[in-house]
Short mmCIF file of C-alpha atoms and ligand atoms in Angstrom, two decimals:
data_model
loop_
_atom_site.label_atom_id
_atom_site.label_comp_id
_atom_site.label_asym_id
_atom_site.label_seq_id
_atom_site.Cartn_x
_atom_site.Cartn_y
_atom_site.Cartn_z
CA MET R 101 -3.54 -1.70 -4.14
CA PRO R 102 -3.76 -5.24 -5.43
CA LEU R 103 -1.75 -6.45 -8.41
CA PHE R 104 -2.91 -9.60 -10.19
CA ILE R 105 -1.50 -11.63 -13.06
CA ILE R 106 -4.14 -13.18 -15.32
CA ASN R 107 -4.24 -15.15 -18.53
CA ASP R 108 -6.80 -13.61 -20.90
CA ASP R 109 -7.47 -11.54 -23.98
CA ILE R 110 -7.29 -7.97 -22.71
CA THR R 111 -10.21 -6.93 -24.95
CA ASN R 112 -12.54 -9.09 -22.84
CA LEU R 113 -11.84 -7.35 -19.58
CA LYS R 114 -14.46 -5.22 -17.89
CA VAL R 115 -12.08 -2.85 -16.14
CA ASP R 116 -12.00 0.93 -16.14
CA ALA R 117 -9.00 1.10 -18.47
CA ILE R 118 -7.00 -1.24 -20.65
CA VAL R 119 -3.55 -0.32 -21.86
CA ASN R 120 -2.62 -0.62 -25.54
CA ALA R 121 0.96 -1.41 -26.60
CA ALA R 122 0.87 0.89 -29.63
CA ASN R 123 3.42 2.50 -31.99
CA ASN R 124 4.34 6.19 -32.33
CA SER R 125 1.61 6.87 -34.89
CA LEU R 126 -1.22 5.62 -32.61
CA LEU R 127 -2.98 4.62 -35.84
CA GLY R 128 -3.19 0.88 -35.12
CA GLY R 129 -1.00 -2.13 -35.97
CA GLY R 130 -0.66 -5.84 -35.15
CA GLY R 131 -0.48 -7.72 -31.86
CA VAL R 132 -2.53 -6.36 -28.95
CA ASP R 133 -2.95 -3.04 -30.81
CA GLY R 134 -4.75 -4.78 -33.67
CA CYS R 135 -6.96 -6.75 -31.27
CA ILE R 136 -7.95 -3.59 -29.39
CA HIS R 137 -8.79 -1.63 -32.55
CA ARG R 138 -10.83 -4.53 -33.93
CA ALA R 139 -12.79 -4.95 -30.70
CA ALA R 140 -13.34 -1.22 -30.13
CA GLY R 141 -14.55 -0.47 -33.68
CA PRO R 142 -13.63 2.35 -36.12
CA ASP R 143 -14.49 5.20 -33.74
CA LEU R 144 -11.34 4.38 -31.78
CA LEU R 145 -9.16 5.13 -34.81
CA LYS R 146 -11.06 8.39 -35.39
CA GLU R 147 -10.19 9.58 -31.89
CA CYS R 148 -6.60 8.32 -32.18
CA ILE R 149 -6.11 10.44 -35.32
CA THR R 150 -6.84 13.59 -33.22
CA LEU R 151 -4.06 12.69 -30.77
CA ARG R 152 -1.25 13.26 -33.35
CA GLY R 153 0.92 10.38 -32.26
CA CYS R 154 2.80 9.70 -29.03
CA GLU R 155 6.46 9.67 -27.92
CA THR R 156 8.08 6.40 -26.87
CA GLY R 157 7.67 6.11 -23.06
CA ASP R 158 4.64 8.37 -22.98
CA ALA R 159 0.88 7.58 -23.04
CA LYS R 160 -2.45 9.05 -24.13
CA ILE R 161 -6.04 8.18 -23.25
CA THR R 162 -9.14 7.63 -25.40
CA LYS R 163 -12.57 6.22 -24.79
CA GLY R 164 -13.12 2.48 -25.10
CA TYR R 165 -16.03 2.56 -27.58
CA LYS R 166 -17.30 -0.98 -28.13
CA LEU R 167 -14.89 -2.49 -25.59
CA PRO R 168 -16.14 -3.50 -22.17
CA ALA R 169 -13.43 -1.20 -20.74
CA LYS R 170 -14.36 2.49 -20.35
CA TYR R 171 -10.96 3.79 -21.55
CA VAL R 172 -7.97 2.74 -23.57
CA ILE R 173 -4.61 4.15 -22.50
CA HIS R 174 -2.25 4.00 -25.49
CA THR R 175 1.42 3.79 -24.71
CA VAL R 176 4.48 3.29 -26.89
CA GLY R 177 7.06 0.87 -25.57
CA PRO R 178 10.71 0.84 -26.63
CA ILE R 179 11.96 -1.45 -29.40
CA TRP R 180 14.54 -3.80 -27.87
CA ARG R 181 18.01 -2.97 -29.24
CA GLY R 182 20.14 -5.07 -26.92
CA GLY R 183 19.39 -3.26 -23.66
CA ARG R 184 21.88 -0.35 -23.83
CA LYS R 185 19.68 2.18 -25.55
CA GLY R 186 17.63 3.26 -22.51
CA GLU R 187 15.03 0.52 -23.06
CA GLU R 188 14.50 -0.16 -19.37
CA GLU R 189 13.93 3.53 -18.44
CA LEU R 190 11.54 3.94 -21.36
CA LEU R 191 9.58 0.85 -20.43
CA LYS R 192 9.33 2.02 -16.81
CA SER R 193 8.12 5.35 -18.03
CA CYS R 194 5.33 3.65 -20.05
CA TYR R 195 4.00 1.95 -16.90
CA ASN R 196 4.29 5.10 -14.78
CA ARG R 197 2.59 7.34 -17.34
CA CYS R 198 -0.26 4.88 -17.84
CA LEU R 199 -0.80 4.56 -14.08
CA GLN R 200 -0.71 8.37 -13.62
CA ILE R 201 -3.28 8.79 -16.41
CA ALA R 202 -5.48 6.06 -14.92
CA VAL R 203 -5.45 7.82 -11.52
CA GLU R 204 -6.10 11.25 -13.10
CA ASN R 205 -9.15 9.74 -14.80
CA LYS R 206 -10.37 8.22 -11.54
CA CYS R 207 -10.00 4.63 -12.70
CA GLY R 208 -10.43 1.95 -10.00
CA SER R 209 -8.96 -0.78 -12.21
CA VAL R 210 -6.48 -0.96 -15.07
CA ALA R 211 -5.13 -3.87 -17.11
CA PHE R 212 -1.74 -3.99 -18.86
CA PRO R 213 -0.52 -6.25 -21.66
CA MET R 214 3.21 -7.04 -21.60
CA ILE R 215 4.27 -3.83 -23.30
CA SER R 216 7.18 -4.30 -25.77
CA ALA R 217 7.39 -8.06 -25.14
CA GLY R 218 5.89 -8.99 -28.53
CA VAL R 219 6.87 -7.49 -31.88
CA TYR R 220 9.21 -4.98 -30.12
CA GLY R 221 11.29 -7.89 -28.85
CA TYR R 222 11.89 -7.00 -25.19
CA PRO R 223 13.01 -10.23 -23.43
CA LYS R 224 10.00 -11.64 -21.59
CA TYR R 225 11.54 -12.22 -18.14
CA GLU R 226 13.12 -8.73 -18.06
CA ALA R 227 9.87 -7.19 -19.29
CA MET R 228 7.98 -8.84 -16.43
CA GLN R 229 10.51 -7.60 -13.88
CA VAL R 230 10.09 -4.02 -15.13
CA ALA R 231 6.29 -4.38 -15.13
CA LYS R 232 5.91 -5.79 -11.60
CA ASN R 233 8.56 -3.57 -9.98
CA THR R 234 7.32 -0.36 -11.54
CA ILE R 235 3.67 -1.13 -10.81
CA ASN R 236 4.46 -2.16 -7.22
CA SER R 237 6.47 1.01 -6.52
CA PHE R 238 3.69 3.13 -7.96
CA LEU R 239 1.06 1.35 -5.86
CA GLU R 240 3.18 1.60 -2.68
CA LYS R 241 3.01 5.38 -2.90
CA LEU R 242 -0.66 5.55 -3.94
CA GLU R 243 -3.25 6.49 -1.29
CA ASP R 244 -6.29 5.33 -3.26
CA ASP R 245 -7.25 1.80 -4.13
CA LEU R 246 -6.36 0.77 -7.66
CA ASP R 247 -6.67 -2.82 -8.93
CA VAL R 248 -3.96 -3.56 -11.50
CA TYR R 249 -3.89 -6.61 -13.77
CA ILE R 250 -0.95 -7.84 -15.80
CA VAL R 251 -2.49 -9.74 -18.65
CA LEU R 252 -0.62 -12.56 -20.34
CA PHE R 253 -2.05 -13.82 -23.55
CA GLY R 254 -2.16 -17.33 -25.02
CA ARG R 255 -0.48 -20.48 -23.87
CA ASP R 256 3.20 -19.61 -23.81
CA ILE R 257 3.61 -17.94 -20.43
CA SER R 258 6.66 -19.75 -19.15
CA GLY R 259 9.37 -17.31 -20.34
CA PHE R 260 7.98 -14.56 -18.09
CA PHE R 261 8.91 -16.27 -14.84
CA GLU R 262 11.83 -17.93 -13.14
CA PRO R 263 11.13 -21.63 -12.58
CA GLU R 264 10.73 -22.67 -8.94
CA ASP R 265 13.04 -25.66 -8.87
CA GLY R 266 12.07 -27.40 -5.63
CA LEU R 267 8.32 -27.17 -6.15
CA ASN R 268 7.77 -30.18 -8.41
CA ASP R 269 9.40 -32.48 -5.86
CA PHE R 270 7.32 -30.95 -3.12
CA LEU R 271 4.10 -31.43 -5.13
CA ASN R 272 5.05 -35.03 -5.95
CA SER R 273 5.81 -35.72 -2.30
CA ARG R 274 2.21 -34.69 -1.55
CA ILE R 275 0.62 -36.99 -4.08
CA PRO R 276 0.16 -39.95 -1.68
CA ASP R 277 -1.66 -37.51 0.64
CA LEU R 278 -3.87 -36.54 -2.21
CA PHE R 279 -4.96 -40.16 -2.64
CA ASP R 280 -5.43 -40.48 1.13
CA SER R 281 -7.68 -37.47 1.20
CA ILE R 282 -9.80 -38.89 -1.61
CA LYS R 283 -10.16 -42.07 0.52
CA MET R 284 -10.95 -39.95 3.61
CA CYS R 285 -13.70 -38.17 1.69
CA SER R 286 -15.44 -41.43 0.95
CA ILE R 287 -15.02 -42.57 4.55
CA ALA R 288 -16.38 -39.21 5.75
CA GLY R 289 -19.32 -39.73 3.47
CA MET R 290 -20.06 -43.08 5.12
CA VAL R 291 -19.68 -41.67 8.63
CA GLY R 292 -21.99 -38.79 7.72
CA GLU R 293 -24.59 -41.27 6.58
CA ALA R 294 -24.36 -43.26 9.83
CA THR R 295 -24.66 -40.09 11.94
CA ASN R 296 -27.74 -39.07 10.04
CA ARG R 297 -29.35 -42.42 10.86
CA LEU R 298 -28.45 -42.06 14.55
CA PHE R 299 -30.02 -38.62 14.81
CA LYS R 300 -33.30 -39.80 13.28
CA THR R 301 -33.70 -42.26 16.15
CA SER R 302 -32.74 -39.82 18.96
CA SER R 303 -34.83 -40.22 22.10
CA LYS R 304 -36.12 -37.69 24.69
CA GLU R 305 -33.10 -38.51 26.86
CA SER R 306 -30.62 -37.62 24.21
CA ARG R 307 -32.43 -34.31 23.58
CA LYS R 308 -32.00 -33.49 27.27
CA ILE R 309 -28.26 -34.18 27.07
CA CYS R 310 -28.19 -32.03 24.02
CA SER R 311 -29.72 -29.02 25.77
CA GLU R 312 -27.26 -29.35 28.66
CA ARG R 313 -24.39 -29.37 26.21
CA MET R 314 -25.86 -26.32 24.52
CA SER R 315 -25.65 -24.36 27.75
CA ASP R 316 -21.96 -25.41 28.10
CA LEU R 317 -21.51 -24.21 24.58
CA GLY R 318 -23.03 -20.86 25.51
CA ASP R 319 -20.33 -20.49 28.20
CA ILE R 320 -17.57 -21.38 25.77
CA LEU R 321 -18.87 -18.89 23.24
CA LYS R 322 -18.70 -16.12 25.85
CA GLN R 323 -14.93 -16.49 25.94
CA PRO R 324 -13.98 -17.25 22.35
CA ASP R 325 -10.37 -17.63 21.29
CA GLU R 326 -8.49 -14.74 19.75
CA SER R 327 -10.09 -13.94 16.38
CA PHE R 328 -8.41 -13.86 12.95
CA SER R 329 -8.58 -10.05 12.93
CA SER R 330 -7.06 -9.77 16.39
CA MET R 331 -4.26 -12.10 15.51
CA VAL R 332 -3.49 -10.10 12.35
CA MET R 333 -3.41 -6.82 14.36
CA ARG R 334 -1.33 -8.41 17.12
CA LYS R 335 1.21 -9.78 14.65
CA ILE R 336 1.50 -6.40 12.91
CA LYS R 337 2.35 -4.80 16.29
CA GLU R 338 4.81 -7.56 17.21
CA SER R 339 6.58 -7.37 13.86
CA GLY R 340 6.87 -3.57 13.90
CA LEU R 341 5.40 -3.46 10.37
CA ASN R 342 3.25 -0.48 9.54
CA GLU R 343 -0.39 -1.22 8.67
CA VAL R 344 -0.24 0.15 5.14
CA SER R 345 2.86 -1.86 4.20
CA CYS R 346 1.20 -4.92 5.69
CA TYR R 347 -1.98 -4.83 3.63
CA LYS R 348 0.01 -3.93 0.53
CA ALA R 349 2.33 -6.84 1.18
CA ALA R 350 -0.82 -9.00 1.45
CA ASN R 351 -2.04 -7.70 -1.92
CA VAL R 352 -5.39 -6.69 -0.47
CA ASN R 353 -7.09 -3.31 -0.66
CA LYS R 354 -7.63 -0.70 2.03
CA GLN R 355 -11.35 -1.52 2.46
CA ILE R 356 -10.61 -5.11 3.45
CA PHE R 357 -7.92 -4.05 5.87
CA SER R 358 -10.26 -1.47 7.50
CA LYS R 359 -12.73 -4.27 8.13
CA ILE R 360 -10.05 -6.41 9.71
CA ARG R 361 -8.93 -3.53 11.94
CA SER R 362 -12.46 -2.65 13.03
CA CYS R 363 -13.20 -6.26 13.96
CA ALA R 364 -10.09 -6.73 16.10
CA GLY R 365 -10.08 -6.37 19.84
CA GLU R 366 -11.86 -8.03 22.73
CA ASP R 367 -14.95 -5.84 22.91
CA GLU R 368 -15.75 -6.02 19.23
CA THR R 369 -19.05 -7.68 18.59
CA GLU R 370 -18.65 -7.92 14.84
CA THR R 371 -16.49 -10.61 13.33
CA TYR R 372 -14.71 -10.47 10.01
CA GLN R 373 -14.80 -13.61 7.87
CA PRO R 374 -11.92 -13.53 5.39
CA THR R 375 -11.80 -15.71 2.33
CA LYS R 376 -9.18 -18.42 2.40
CA SER R 377 -7.12 -16.43 -0.13
CA THR R 378 -7.10 -13.35 2.13
CA ALA R 379 -6.17 -15.47 5.18
CA MET R 380 -3.21 -17.01 3.27
CA SER R 381 -2.22 -13.55 1.96
CA PHE R 382 -1.84 -12.27 5.49
CA ALA R 383 0.20 -15.29 6.55
CA ILE R 384 2.58 -14.36 3.72
CA ALA R 385 2.55 -10.61 4.40
CA LEU R 386 3.28 -11.15 8.11
CA LYS R 387 6.02 -13.61 7.24
CA LEU R 388 4.57 -16.16 9.62
CA PRO R 389 6.33 -19.51 10.06
CA LEU R 390 4.28 -22.54 9.06
CA ASP R 391 2.88 -23.33 12.54
CA GLU R 392 1.65 -19.75 13.00
CA SER R 393 0.32 -19.65 9.42
CA LYS R 394 -1.73 -22.74 10.23
CA GLU R 395 -2.96 -21.08 13.43
CA LEU R 396 -4.00 -17.96 11.50
CA LEU R 397 -5.87 -20.01 8.96
CA ARG R 398 -7.55 -22.04 11.68
CA LYS R 399 -8.81 -18.87 13.29
CA ALA R 400 -10.55 -18.08 10.03
CA GLY R 401 -11.96 -21.59 9.86
CA TYR R 402 -9.51 -23.00 7.28
CA ALA R 403 -6.65 -25.48 7.03
CA PHE R 404 -3.98 -26.16 4.45
CA SER R 405 -5.39 -29.00 2.37
CA ARG R 406 -3.03 -31.52 0.92
CA SER R 407 -5.38 -32.30 -1.92
CA ASP R 408 -5.46 -28.75 -3.24
CA LYS R 409 -2.62 -27.49 -5.40
CA THR R 410 -2.99 -23.86 -4.26
CA ASP R 411 -2.70 -24.87 -0.65
CA ILE R 412 0.31 -27.10 -1.32
CA ILE R 413 2.07 -24.28 -3.22
CA VAL R 414 1.38 -21.72 -0.48
CA GLU R 415 2.58 -24.17 2.14
CA TYR R 416 5.73 -24.75 0.04
CA CYS R 417 6.35 -20.99 -0.17
CA ILE R 418 5.94 -20.46 3.56
CA THR R 419 8.19 -23.44 4.34
CA ASN R 420 10.82 -21.99 2.01
CA ARG R 421 10.34 -18.46 3.33
CA ILE R 422 9.11 -17.08 0.00
CA TYR R 423 7.18 -14.15 1.46
CA ASP R 424 7.06 -11.85 -1.59
CA ILE R 425 3.38 -12.09 -2.50
CA PHE R 426 4.06 -11.35 -6.13
CA ARG R 427 6.57 -14.23 -6.35
CA VAL R 428 4.00 -16.49 -4.67
CA ASN R 429 1.45 -15.39 -7.20
CA GLU R 430 3.86 -15.95 -10.09
CA ILE R 431 4.31 -19.52 -8.93
CA LEU R 432 0.60 -20.06 -8.45
CA PHE R 433 -0.05 -18.59 -11.88
CA THR R 434 2.53 -20.83 -13.52
CA TYR R 435 0.73 -23.85 -12.00
CA GLU R 436 -2.61 -22.46 -13.24
CA GLN R 437 -3.90 -21.74 -9.77
CA PRO R 438 -5.83 -18.63 -8.68
CA VAL R 439 -3.54 -15.94 -7.30
CA LEU R 440 -3.68 -14.52 -3.76
CA GLY R 441 -5.07 -11.18 -2.71
CA SER R 442 -8.42 -9.38 -2.79
CA LYS R 443 -9.68 -6.55 -4.94
CA CYS R 444 -12.21 -3.82 -4.51
CA HIS R 445 -14.79 -4.80 -7.11
N1 AR6 N 28 -4.53 -9.48 -24.99
C1 AR6 N 28 -3.47 -9.42 -24.14
N2 AR6 N 28 -2.19 -9.48 -24.57
C2 AR6 N 28 -2.01 -9.61 -25.91
C3 AR6 N 28 -3.05 -9.66 -26.82
C4 AR6 N 28 -4.38 -9.58 -26.33
N3 AR6 N 28 -5.43 -9.64 -27.10
N4 AR6 N 28 -2.51 -9.81 -28.11
C5 AR6 N 28 -1.20 -9.84 -27.92
N5 AR6 N 28 -0.87 -9.73 -26.64
P1 AR6 N 28 2.71 -6.67 -29.08
P2 AR6 N 28 4.79 -4.65 -28.57
C6 AR6 N 28 0.45 -9.70 -25.98
O1 AR6 N 28 3.46 -7.21 -30.22
O2 AR6 N 28 5.83 -5.70 -28.39
C7 AR6 N 28 1.97 -3.51 -32.78
O3 AR6 N 28 1.94 -3.76 -34.15
C8 AR6 N 28 1.59 -10.36 -26.74
O4 AR6 N 28 1.55 -11.79 -26.56
O5 AR6 N 28 1.28 -6.48 -29.25
O6 AR6 N 28 4.76 -3.53 -27.60
C9 AR6 N 28 2.01 -2.04 -32.43
O7 AR6 N 28 1.28 -1.26 -33.36
C10 AR6 N 28 2.78 -9.74 -26.05
O8 AR6 N 28 3.08 -10.46 -24.85
O9 AR6 N 28 3.30 -5.22 -28.60
C11 AR6 N 28 3.44 -1.74 -32.50
O10 AR6 N 28 3.90 -1.50 -33.75
C12 AR6 N 28 2.27 -8.31 -25.64
O11 AR6 N 28 0.85 -8.38 -25.82
C13 AR6 N 28 4.09 -2.98 -31.96
O12 AR6 N 28 3.17 -4.05 -32.21
C14 AR6 N 28 2.84 -7.18 -26.48
O13 AR6 N 28 2.97 -7.61 -27.81
C15 AR6 N 28 4.28 -2.95 -30.44
O14 AR6 N 28 4.96 -4.08 -30.02
#
């Protein structure tokens, strides 16, 4: 399932397929098309000649030749003519055709540039809306796992997203905490040092106390608290969500969700250790309020840090009930933070 936004040159990506925003001739051009042909080498053009062009809104596949990607899916986006000439339908069709071709060719991962948003003049924000909505609807219906990347290129990424007005104030309000946590780190360093010294001088007596405590600990461990996996499964039941929509709303793949499900329940001996990103993704997907999000994270061994921008942004989103994972990821991306979700590879 997962859909990620990244900032890169698409020709560097080691995915099963990259998409080329080509023209009707399929014989190369400028922009991303030029980059792909240069990186793939002349054999790509030789194969493209055999394809005899492509209609706007359609797509055709070739090998990737010298590219790290196995395939190139060439699509032809519409030229923007003001928005009343069927541009949106044609752009949707580009994404759908490319995704269909990727699935038919058993791709596990596919990366898209912003089709039509360069030379063809499609407005950036609108192009992004079409990209994310079309890809998300396709993935919602898809049974298999497919990792999809939307690749933005270069420095100017702002026009693709709506600004999140309240966030700067929220980040600024956290800055004193950021300094506090730097102070705390140095204090923690000093305490750690002192504890080390104490342990070096521990006597026989203190070792005895230690072993008594260990047996208490054994008792506690026999009745551990509800696990992360069990809380996720419980919350799914309580919210009436179905499991598939839940892991899709968390932007994680089926494999990860299967692990969570198999580790839930009282008699399960195995535990599932999510990454912090996965834990936060489920807090968003389950639309948990802040206190329950903190509880879910704690069960996985994490806390929202006030000295980490990703954590502050996710906390902001939860506080403001922004539970659309793609919107959360857009905001994280705009602030140059890693996006949430987990992929198969
Ligand atoms: N990696 C990822 N994205 C890129 C790269 C790259 N290496 N290079 C550019 N982009 P465009 P279009 C972005 O103009 O609007 C060609 O001449 C770029 O910043 O490549 O569909 C074809 O032959 C922009 O966001 O494609 C056609 O004639 C996006 O890719 C015509 O351009 C698309 O920009 C197609 O125009």
